[in-house]
Amino acid sequence: MTPLYTQINSVGSSILVAENIDGGYIVPDRRLFIHAVDNVSFTLEGNEVLGIAGESGCGKSTLAKIVYGVIEPPLIVRRGRVLIDVGNRNLIDILSSDRETIRREIMWKTLSYIPQNSMNVLNPMKRIRDHFIETLKFHGIEVSKKDVVNYTREVFNSVGLPIDATNAYPHQLSGGMRQRVVIALALMLKPRVVLADEPTTAVDVVTQLGILSFLKEWQKETKCSMIVISHDMGVHAYMDNRIAIMYAGNIVEYGDAEKVFTDPLHPYTKLLIESLIKKGEKSIKKGILGSPPNLANPPPGCRFHPRCPYAMDICRKEEPLETRIGNNYRVKCWLYSNSRR
Amino acid sequence: MSEPPKIFVIVGETGSGKSTLLKLILRMLIPDGGTILYKGRDIFKLNREGVRWYRREVQAVFQDPYESFNPIRRVDTYLYDTAKFLLNIGKSIEAIPIIDEVLRFVGLDLERIKGKSIKEFSGGELQRVSIARAILSRPRLLVADEPVSMLDASLRVSVLNTFKEIRDKLGSSIIYVTHDLSTAYYIGDEIAVLYRGVLVEKGPMDVVYSEPLHPYTKMLLDSILEPDIRIKERIKPVKLSSIEISEFLAPGCKFANRCPYVKPICSSKEPPSIDIDRRTVSCWLYIK
Ligand SMILES: Nc1ncnc2c1ncn2[C@@H]1O[C@H](COP(=O)(O)OP(=O)(O)OP(=O)(O)O)[C@@H](O)[C@H]1O
Ligand code: SF4
Ligand code: SF4
Ligand SMILES: [Mg+2]
């Protein structure tokens, strides 16, 4: 069975391209569609860390599931493609490939996914070490037991896991430990892309910094690309080269992380950055008024308009277009749109 | 806790014993030994009227606002019930102005919450309702357990500011439990750091923050990932290792396995706590 390769030249040197992704959840009994990802596009270059930030419920994990191609009911994808370079500029569209192709060519090998809930990846009936051995076997990689032991010893040490954990069953480990097992599993085959959804949720600050330092070093060493999803702007400040800020299913601002942190353009990003509490700050800060919208019935026009201090008439009626600013920087707001009427 | 009102922050990781401590303070657990005195009274030896008095004096706000309310009950009924039980105000007509006042204090009002159930609120709004309920009896002490950790960044600050206003305008003291050192600094007057069930350092926020004495406090402060892009250059990467399991059983300092300054005595004998420079610290480094 030969996988379906598509040669596409328009994507430059990008290793992964997500184009116009639109998806969400169907809640049949209530006839609702939760529009969690609305026309989202981004590119991932070689050897970079791209962050995806945004508040709880804005659609980050939904986007991650779509990018990885785990689309199970009630999740549906209505539009878009996710192209990934599986080597030699052979691009596969994850969304139109069959499961078998994804399992053989993509999972663990080209793209590794560390989901927010690591229990979804680990088989509760199998010991941790068997997960490592079987993943290698599945990809036809012959290694001795000793090599597997050496690999796990090294990586477990780097992420602060006791070596004994290899003999445990997943349920015998804490949530934070399981997540670190999945990190070790995800890096084993040296994938070109690592997609990590909240990789440090259930751990303390010291362990968090340890895991992130390790991921960062790994990325630099292997020159792979990484997508880091987190609601925590501290994680992004430390990890990202570029960042996408999501609000209610849209990417509202996208580009160089330093620029987004120091000179954001979108009103939501501005307020968000201003509301962040830094170490040693006591001066009174202001939050953002109101709360994020219900994605089953998002506000018309700009989804941020009910909370935006700059909202204009057009914002309440028409969805803002994305404005490109310079190279590879985008903002989705009428304030920056030339076609503003 | 004495006057003037203060925000006293307890910082510790999961498993450091903060939740147990809070449950004791709230009389949700009975201690194996020791007593807790509040205004000179042993809180585990109160009669019925004493329990009511204690509830009026000491109130709590918990981490998950969605767990504080029953999803099939109207949210406003909780406020009426509290008014009835703690303030003896059974007639809703009399309770309305008092309830409206506390709701306004947290940035809401009765009109906005009337008749609604929890799914009609955002997490931030619901957390503010539970704060309103807690301050209805004008408690002298408010205990808050990670009250903003479930809230979005954009909602977090306004809830934190509400706690400062409770201290400043209502004159209540607050015990604020968190693992997040940045919010701890933003809100707290005093800080206590717990590690594996042991108090390692305690003192005024400013001194502990600017010159931490205990090696664990130092490590925590050095590991905070600030939401500031310059953190990339500033922070020193941490190397983890696999030896962190036997800490609970160790006879000496619980931090000995991870401590960069560990001395021979540390792993055999528990360090005593001593007072230096306006604070208390438990570490052999400071024993002369
Ligand atoms: N299985 C599901 N069925 C229905 N709705 C869902 C489902 N999973 C998520 N949602 C909804 O889709 C929206 C986006 O959820 P998603 O998990 O992508 O958010 P997120 O940005 O990852 O949030 P968090 O930071 O809390 O992880 C939310 O409104 C959520 O309630
Ligand atoms: S489009 Fe309008 S409402 Fe939306 S963020 Fe921009 S100014 Fe505010
Ligand atoms: S007592 Fe010893 S091991 Fe414990 S913190 Fe102090 S120096 Fe480190
Ligand atoms: Mg998520």
XYZ file of C-alpha atoms and ligand atoms in Angstrom:
677
model
C 0.000 0.000 0.000
C 1.600 3.241 -1.081
C 0.566 6.330 0.753
C -0.914 9.157 -1.186
C 1.733 11.804 -1.585
C 1.006 15.231 -2.881
C 3.684 17.498 -4.209
C 2.960 21.062 -3.340
C 5.329 23.874 -4.049
C 3.497 26.771 -2.540
C 4.417 25.976 1.038
C 8.050 26.991 0.848
C 10.206 25.339 3.443
C 7.439 24.771 5.967
C 7.361 21.401 7.602
C 3.682 21.594 8.493
C 0.956 23.769 7.055
C -2.533 24.103 8.477
C -4.893 25.799 6.051
C -8.323 27.224 6.784
C -9.236 24.673 9.394
C -12.823 24.774 10.479
C -14.240 22.289 12.941
C -16.175 21.727 16.108
C -18.457 19.450 18.045
C -21.934 18.301 17.131
C -24.247 17.934 20.081
C -27.131 16.082 18.433
C -29.685 16.044 21.240
C -29.495 19.786 21.585
C -29.002 20.467 17.880
C -25.937 22.504 18.653
C -22.711 22.983 16.811
C -19.840 24.153 18.990
C -17.687 26.058 16.579
C -14.375 25.594 18.374
C -11.986 26.150 15.466
C -12.988 28.800 12.961
C -10.919 29.218 9.811
C -7.514 28.758 11.407
C -4.283 28.775 9.408
C -0.663 28.595 10.462
C 2.657 27.268 9.270
C 5.413 25.538 11.150
C 8.946 26.007 9.909
C 11.859 23.672 10.433
C 13.751 24.040 13.708
C 11.329 26.328 15.514
C 8.926 26.383 18.435
C 5.458 27.702 17.647
C 3.216 28.392 20.625
C -0.555 28.313 20.632
C -1.950 30.380 23.475
C -5.424 31.245 24.612
C -7.812 30.882 27.494
C -9.577 27.755 28.587
C -12.166 26.625 26.075
C -10.908 28.752 23.167
C -10.255 25.691 21.016
C -6.551 24.912 21.482
C -6.964 21.208 22.173
C -9.542 20.880 19.418
C -7.043 22.364 16.995
C -4.390 19.927 18.255
C -6.682 16.938 17.724
C -7.434 18.092 14.185
C -3.778 18.675 13.358
C -2.984 15.173 14.550
C -5.925 13.725 12.672
C -7.714 12.219 15.671
C -11.175 13.167 14.541
C -13.739 11.144 16.396
C -17.366 11.985 17.069
C -18.631 14.390 18.240
C -15.704 16.255 16.650
C -16.051 17.036 12.956
C -13.906 18.947 10.506
C -15.839 20.894 7.939
C -12.991 22.400 5.974
C -9.245 22.697 5.709
C -6.098 20.669 5.252
C -3.074 19.841 7.328
C -0.049 19.167 5.174
C 2.999 17.595 6.693
C 6.366 16.913 5.134
C 7.139 13.258 5.739
C 10.577 13.555 4.166
C 12.044 14.702 0.852
C 9.318 17.307 0.465
C 6.644 14.675 0.254
C 3.578 16.269 1.728
C 0.694 14.292 3.115
C -2.646 15.856 3.930
C -3.417 14.412 7.327
C -7.108 15.232 7.058
C -7.719 13.314 3.846
C -5.435 10.366 4.565
C -6.719 7.066 5.815
C -5.959 5.870 9.319
C -3.468 3.278 8.187
C -1.313 5.859 6.400
C -1.428 8.073 9.439
C -0.457 5.207 11.723
C 2.407 4.050 9.506
C 3.822 7.293 8.203
C 2.967 9.923 10.731
C 2.258 8.855 14.293
C 5.341 8.898 16.536
C 7.642 8.864 13.511
C 6.964 12.149 11.738
C 4.607 13.818 14.167
C 4.367 12.984 17.847
C 1.428 14.144 19.884
C 1.512 14.643 23.622
C -2.161 15.130 24.455
C -3.517 17.081 27.398
C -4.874 13.871 28.887
C -2.104 11.310 28.528
C -4.406 8.472 29.536
C -5.734 8.651 25.986
C -2.426 7.392 24.654
C -1.423 4.751 27.151
C -3.010 1.339 27.144
C -4.189 0.639 30.705
C -3.561 -3.089 30.262
C 0.086 -2.738 29.352
C 3.178 -1.991 31.375
C 5.006 1.222 30.538
C 8.045 -0.563 29.070
C 5.858 -2.485 26.626
C 4.603 0.765 25.181
C 8.165 1.600 24.228
C 8.972 -1.840 22.859
C 5.772 -2.089 20.840
C 6.067 1.360 19.325
C 9.509 0.428 18.060
C 8.280 -2.915 16.749
C 5.354 -1.333 14.976
C 7.707 0.898 13.054
C 9.916 -2.051 12.179
C 12.825 -0.816 14.206
C 15.026 -3.602 15.511
C 16.550 -2.737 18.836
C 17.739 -4.831 21.702
C 16.012 -4.801 25.087
C 19.155 -3.206 26.426
C 18.854 -0.216 24.083
C 15.275 0.328 25.150
C 16.311 0.208 28.787
C 19.113 2.664 28.125
C 16.845 5.042 26.298
C 14.179 5.030 28.986
C 16.782 5.377 31.714
C 18.248 8.446 30.069
C 14.987 10.176 29.219
C 13.209 9.248 32.463
C 16.077 10.774 34.347
C 15.860 13.965 32.299
C 12.162 14.389 33.005
C 12.463 13.393 36.661
C 10.710 10.027 36.459
C 11.867 7.102 38.592
C 13.304 4.291 36.450
C 10.977 1.808 38.182
C 8.102 3.482 36.374
C 8.904 1.331 33.335
C 7.541 -1.672 35.215
C 4.361 0.056 36.303
C 0.937 0.020 34.710
C -0.347 3.454 33.683
C -2.892 3.678 36.506
C -0.145 3.208 39.087
C 1.395 6.537 38.088
C 0.144 10.036 38.826
C -1.221 12.197 36.018
C 1.985 14.225 35.908
C 4.100 11.082 35.714
C 2.013 9.573 32.923
C 2.378 12.764 30.973
C 6.145 12.497 31.285
C 6.021 8.887 30.103
C 4.195 10.082 26.999
C 6.829 12.768 26.476
C 9.539 10.089 26.560
C 7.538 7.955 24.142
C 6.917 10.897 21.849
C 10.591 11.729 21.449
C 11.883 8.179 21.012
C 11.744 8.016 17.219
C 13.109 11.538 16.821
C 10.043 12.896 15.015
C 10.303 16.024 12.863
C 7.379 17.594 14.657
C 6.356 17.354 18.299
C 2.872 18.590 19.185
C 2.575 19.080 22.939
C -0.779 20.064 24.465
C -0.253 21.530 27.959
C 2.866 19.392 28.514
C 3.303 20.435 32.146
C -0.167 20.606 33.670
C -0.059 18.312 36.668
C 3.445 19.094 37.953
C 5.061 21.560 40.366
C 6.983 24.639 39.215
C 10.430 23.129 39.607
C 9.470 20.029 37.628
C 7.744 22.225 35.076
C 10.905 24.174 34.452
C 12.897 20.931 34.338
C 10.642 19.368 31.702
C 10.528 22.502 29.595
C 14.315 22.967 29.791
C 14.688 19.390 28.629
C 12.240 19.828 25.728
C 13.982 22.996 24.695
C 17.395 21.395 24.720
C 16.063 18.403 22.825
C 14.568 20.670 20.189
C 17.849 22.534 19.726
C 19.808 19.317 19.509
C 17.584 17.451 17.068
C 16.487 20.594 15.186
C 12.944 19.281 15.145
C 9.955 21.606 15.205
C 7.619 21.911 18.102
C 4.086 23.151 18.626
C 3.519 23.999 22.275
C -0.050 24.513 23.388
C -0.663 26.176 26.722
C -2.949 28.623 28.463
C 0.058 29.696 30.537
C 1.805 32.717 29.056
C 4.867 31.987 31.190
C 5.352 28.735 29.298
C 5.121 30.620 26.009
C 7.524 33.334 27.081
C 10.086 30.661 27.857
C 9.535 28.331 24.898
C 8.269 30.105 21.802
C 9.976 31.551 18.769
C 6.614 32.405 17.270
C 3.172 32.432 18.836
C -0.471 32.261 17.783
C -2.985 33.860 20.138
C -6.405 32.227 19.977
C -9.620 33.776 21.136
C -12.950 31.963 20.842
C -11.882 29.670 18.003
C -9.932 32.234 15.967
C -6.272 33.041 15.748
C -6.415 36.767 16.429
C -2.707 37.534 16.376
C 0.172 35.521 15.010
C 3.872 36.074 14.581
C 7.181 36.627 16.301
C 6.827 35.894 20.017
C 8.978 38.781 21.129
C 6.816 41.238 19.224
C 3.576 39.738 20.557
C 4.835 39.989 24.140
C 6.330 43.448 23.921
C 4.237 45.251 21.323
C 0.971 43.403 20.677
C -1.509 44.825 18.187
C -4.822 43.077 18.727
C -6.952 44.606 21.510
C -7.431 41.211 23.161
C -3.705 40.465 23.167
C -2.981 43.933 24.513
C -5.367 43.516 27.435
C -4.180 39.984 28.071
C -0.512 40.976 28.190
C -1.324 43.920 30.455
C -3.251 41.715 32.866
C -0.379 39.269 33.369
C 1.222 39.335 36.752
C 4.980 39.229 36.697
C 7.316 38.289 39.480
C 7.613 41.014 42.029
C 4.716 43.128 40.801
C 2.293 44.675 43.234
C 0.768 47.581 41.348
C -2.945 47.058 40.751
C -3.711 45.451 37.398
C -6.920 45.492 35.435
C -8.628 42.390 34.094
C -10.671 42.198 30.909
C -14.346 42.955 31.387
C -16.944 40.315 30.599
C -16.143 36.729 29.821
C -15.317 34.574 26.801
C -18.307 33.740 24.598
C -20.249 30.530 24.319
C -18.917 28.831 21.199
C -22.313 27.296 20.425
C -23.551 30.778 19.748
C -20.627 33.142 19.273
C -21.251 36.858 18.858
C -21.634 38.039 15.261
C -18.864 40.051 13.611
C -15.719 40.069 15.676
C -15.995 37.449 18.411
C -14.244 39.796 20.834
C -16.509 42.792 20.241
C -18.633 42.527 23.440
C -15.456 42.918 25.514
C -13.452 45.194 23.289
C -12.924 48.817 24.346
C -12.297 49.807 20.708
C -15.345 48.124 19.176
C -16.826 49.991 16.214
C -20.057 49.472 14.280
C -18.469 47.227 11.719
C -17.092 44.984 14.477
C -20.604 44.045 15.556
C -21.669 43.116 12.028
C -18.772 41.770 10.047
C -16.046 39.363 10.868
C -12.697 41.144 10.647
C -10.321 40.145 7.884
C -6.815 39.075 8.660
C -4.305 41.794 7.960
C -0.748 40.841 7.154
C 1.843 43.069 8.681
C 5.323 42.661 7.271
C 6.598 39.190 6.864
C 4.738 36.397 8.607
C 2.787 38.553 11.082
C -1.005 38.642 11.104
C -3.702 40.335 13.084
C -7.467 39.816 12.813
C -9.003 43.130 13.745
C -10.799 45.922 11.905
C -8.483 48.518 13.430
C -5.730 47.295 11.150
C -7.723 46.467 8.057
C -7.309 48.629 4.985
C -10.607 47.518 3.573
C -12.408 49.008 6.558
C -15.536 50.752 5.426
C -4.193 36.483 63.530
C -4.202 39.987 64.887
C -5.001 43.461 63.608
C -4.526 45.072 61.116
C -6.088 42.752 58.550
C -3.590 40.899 56.438
C -3.411 38.537 53.529
C -1.393 35.574 54.645
C -0.296 33.359 51.748
C 0.544 29.704 52.133
C 2.613 28.424 49.241
C 3.203 24.765 48.586
C 3.107 22.146 45.876
C 0.449 19.475 45.585
C 1.018 17.087 48.430
C 2.701 19.673 50.631
C -0.126 19.481 53.144
C -1.869 22.785 52.433
C -5.262 21.257 51.836
C -5.081 19.243 55.041
C -4.215 22.379 56.943
C -7.190 24.206 55.487
C -9.572 21.362 56.216
C -8.458 21.481 59.822
C -9.025 25.206 60.039
C -12.490 24.738 58.568
C -13.271 21.889 60.958
C -13.682 19.498 58.059
C -11.067 17.215 59.626
C -10.319 16.326 63.218
C -6.625 16.454 64.093
C -4.770 13.381 65.372
C -3.153 15.588 67.930
C -2.854 19.256 68.794
C -5.551 21.897 68.910
C -6.514 24.966 66.937
C -7.400 27.982 69.018
C -9.449 30.763 67.502
C -9.944 33.812 69.696
C -8.977 31.660 72.615
C -11.510 28.913 71.950
C -10.650 25.366 70.896
C -12.499 25.023 67.600
C -12.961 21.288 68.047
C -14.770 21.735 71.351
C -17.525 24.109 70.316
C -21.216 23.648 71.119
C -23.943 24.251 68.533
C -24.074 27.976 69.072
C -20.273 28.025 69.082
C -20.199 26.331 65.682
C -22.511 28.969 64.267
C -20.374 31.690 65.751
C -17.268 30.110 64.248
C -18.936 29.869 60.827
C -19.805 33.527 60.940
C -16.233 34.370 61.860
C -14.433 32.027 59.463
C -15.584 31.468 55.895
C -14.051 29.771 52.873
C -13.755 30.001 49.097
C -12.615 26.924 47.193
C -10.736 26.238 44.015
C -13.469 25.027 41.718
C -16.461 27.344 41.693
C -18.512 24.746 39.821
C -18.174 22.346 42.715
C -19.365 24.838 45.277
C -22.853 24.900 43.800
C -25.358 22.191 42.978
C -26.119 22.386 39.236
C -29.871 21.921 39.658
C -30.246 24.575 42.322
C -30.586 28.259 41.642
C -27.409 30.050 42.608
C -29.160 32.854 44.507
C -30.762 30.355 46.917
C -27.325 29.740 48.410
C -27.110 33.373 49.405
C -30.591 33.357 50.959
C -29.746 30.184 52.893
C -26.551 31.657 54.262
C -28.402 34.786 55.350
C -30.931 32.612 57.128
C -28.520 30.240 58.813
C -25.759 32.614 59.830
C -27.522 35.949 60.192
C -30.971 34.750 61.251
C -32.559 36.610 58.362
C -35.310 34.318 57.202
C -37.487 36.760 55.271
C -36.165 37.217 51.752
C -37.458 40.792 51.694
C -35.012 41.603 54.482
C -32.209 39.563 52.962
C -32.385 41.213 49.530
C -30.566 44.474 50.349
C -27.822 42.633 52.221
C -27.323 40.116 49.430
C -27.358 42.804 46.790
C -24.728 44.714 48.728
C -22.256 41.820 48.877
C -22.848 41.030 45.219
C -22.095 44.626 44.310
C -18.964 44.372 46.365
C -17.695 41.623 44.076
C -18.795 43.430 40.933
C -22.171 41.765 40.364
C -25.692 42.500 41.544
C -28.779 40.544 42.469
C -30.587 41.460 39.275
C -27.846 39.745 37.250
C -27.849 36.476 39.142
C -31.521 36.184 40.094
C -33.058 32.817 39.208
C -29.996 31.578 37.330
C -28.303 28.218 37.606
C -24.542 27.670 37.376
C -24.350 26.997 33.673
C -25.458 30.530 33.001
C -22.295 31.932 34.601
C -18.678 32.099 33.551
C -16.117 30.621 35.928
C -15.031 34.093 37.038
C -18.579 35.230 37.740
C -19.388 32.079 39.647
C -16.246 32.406 41.723
C -17.307 35.929 42.569
C -20.721 34.634 43.682
C -19.013 32.183 46.017
C -16.893 35.003 47.415
C -20.055 37.056 47.918
C -21.590 34.203 49.861
C -18.482 33.846 51.983
C -18.400 37.524 52.959
C -22.124 37.749 53.690
C -21.559 37.184 57.407
C -18.659 39.662 57.409
C -16.182 37.002 58.568
C -13.053 38.101 60.396
C -11.130 35.422 58.543
C -11.576 34.266 54.977
C -9.830 31.109 53.851
C -9.245 30.831 50.098
C -7.893 27.673 48.504
C -6.409 28.317 45.030
C -9.404 30.520 44.215
C -8.155 31.719 40.826
C -6.334 28.690 39.488
C -9.339 27.539 37.462
C -9.978 30.967 36.040
C -8.737 32.400 32.788
C -5.953 34.929 32.847
C -8.310 37.657 31.731
C -10.665 37.005 34.665
C -8.048 36.222 37.285
C -6.873 39.720 38.092
C -10.307 41.085 38.935
C -10.972 38.242 41.384
C -7.581 38.845 43.011
C -8.385 42.522 43.307
C -11.630 41.572 45.056
C -9.622 39.864 47.798
C -7.526 42.985 48.300
C -10.724 45.002 48.632
C -12.080 42.572 51.189
C -8.985 43.177 53.266
C -9.023 46.949 52.814
C -12.732 47.749 52.948
C -14.220 44.971 55.054
C -11.199 44.561 57.278
C -11.130 40.763 57.054
C -7.908 38.831 57.176
C -7.379 36.245 54.484
C -5.496 32.977 54.389
C -4.738 32.480 50.738
C -3.421 29.110 49.613
C -1.715 28.745 46.265
C 1.138 27.127 44.401
C 1.539 30.171 42.180
C 4.263 32.457 43.459
C 3.512 35.371 41.160
C -0.066 35.766 42.365
C 1.204 35.136 45.904
C 3.424 38.170 45.637
C 0.734 40.274 44.012
C -1.757 39.635 46.758
C 0.101 38.708 49.939
C 1.408 40.589 52.964
C 2.960 37.566 54.617
C 4.036 34.218 53.248
C 4.590 30.722 54.567
C 6.287 28.106 52.393
C 5.479 24.441 52.947
C 7.493 21.507 51.675
C 6.250 17.923 52.112
C 4.129 18.831 55.088
C 6.795 20.922 56.823
C 6.901 24.698 57.190
C 10.290 25.703 55.787
C 10.114 29.488 55.774
C 7.726 32.156 56.970
C 7.835 35.935 57.071
C 6.830 39.225 55.449
C 6.351 38.840 51.699
C 8.914 41.438 50.672
C 11.851 40.020 52.577
C 11.111 36.406 51.723
C 10.730 37.338 48.098
C 13.795 39.490 47.742
C 16.116 37.433 49.933
C 14.817 33.935 50.453
C 16.776 32.041 53.097
C 15.643 28.463 52.715
C 17.130 26.595 49.724
C 13.676 25.363 48.723
C 12.230 28.877 48.694
C 15.168 29.937 46.548
C 14.606 27.094 44.127
C 10.912 27.907 43.842
C 11.568 31.546 43.167
C 14.170 30.672 40.553
C 11.767 28.346 38.749
C 8.875 30.737 38.209
C 8.167 31.113 34.543
C 7.164 34.694 34.292
C 4.996 35.754 31.388
C 7.814 37.957 30.183
C 9.702 37.258 26.971
C 13.026 38.175 28.578
C 12.680 35.127 30.806
C 14.403 33.188 28.015
C 17.729 34.787 28.812
C 17.186 35.207 32.513
C 16.221 31.806 33.737
C 18.667 29.020 34.474
C 17.509 25.667 33.109
C 16.851 23.026 35.738
C 18.156 19.479 35.435
C 15.809 16.948 36.922
C 16.809 13.572 38.211
C 14.986 10.440 39.178
C 15.727 10.456 42.884
C 12.808 12.123 44.504
C 10.816 9.211 45.799
C 11.997 8.442 49.307
C 11.582 11.975 50.638
C 8.534 11.246 52.713
C 10.374 8.540 54.606
C 13.658 10.380 55.139
C 14.425 11.033 58.812
C 16.224 14.365 58.307
C 15.388 17.384 56.191
C 12.771 16.402 53.615
C 14.519 18.532 51.040
C 17.922 16.849 51.442
C 17.598 14.839 48.193
C 17.248 17.910 46.060
C 19.152 20.485 48.072
C 22.274 21.948 46.507
C 23.641 22.902 49.953
C 23.075 19.578 51.688
C 25.379 18.786 54.631
C 25.931 15.430 56.358
C 23.668 16.290 59.287
C 20.766 17.185 56.961
C 19.816 13.636 56.080
C 19.960 12.288 59.604
C 18.372 15.000 61.733
C 15.405 17.216 61.109
C 16.456 20.876 61.124
C 14.984 22.994 63.959
C 13.268 26.243 63.102
C 14.919 29.476 64.069
C 14.066 33.147 63.822
C 16.314 35.372 61.745
C 15.721 38.717 60.131
C 11.938 38.999 60.748
C 11.229 35.448 59.730
C 11.300 31.815 60.683
C 13.288 29.271 58.728
C 13.990 25.552 59.164
C 17.388 24.708 57.754
C 20.723 23.552 59.113
C 22.541 26.251 57.134
C 21.422 28.826 59.659
C 22.250 26.944 62.831
C 25.495 28.176 64.233
N -16.199 16.308 23.326
C -16.754 17.521 23.305
N -18.064 17.689 23.053
C -18.626 18.906 23.014
N -17.954 20.058 23.206
C -16.644 19.970 23.459
C -15.968 18.701 23.531
N -14.654 18.934 23.804
C -14.532 20.265 23.907
N -15.705 20.910 23.693
C -15.948 22.363 23.686
O -15.184 22.933 22.629
C -14.616 24.168 23.034
C -13.108 24.123 22.848
O -12.558 23.131 23.717
P -11.006 22.816 23.784
O -10.834 21.590 24.582
O -10.445 22.826 22.410
O -10.460 24.076 24.589
P -8.982 24.416 25.073
O -8.626 25.711 24.461
O -8.080 23.279 24.855
O -9.207 24.648 26.649
P -8.291 24.259 27.921
O -7.279 25.350 28.077
O -9.286 24.298 29.049
O -7.707 22.910 27.685
C -15.069 24.388 24.467
O -16.176 25.249 24.440
C -15.455 23.029 24.950
O -16.473 23.108 25.932
S -12.380 43.963 15.235
Fe -13.308 45.562 16.458
S -14.175 44.541 18.253
Fe -12.763 43.131 17.261
S -10.861 43.428 18.354
Fe -10.787 44.763 16.570
S -11.605 46.715 17.282
Fe -12.141 45.202 18.823
S 18.563 21.495 56.167
Fe 20.201 20.878 54.802
S 19.180 19.764 53.149
Fe 17.626 20.870 54.266
S 17.412 22.748 53.134
Fe 18.861 23.173 54.747
S 20.858 22.765 53.840
Fe 19.345 21.867 52.489
Mg -6.994 22.050 26.114
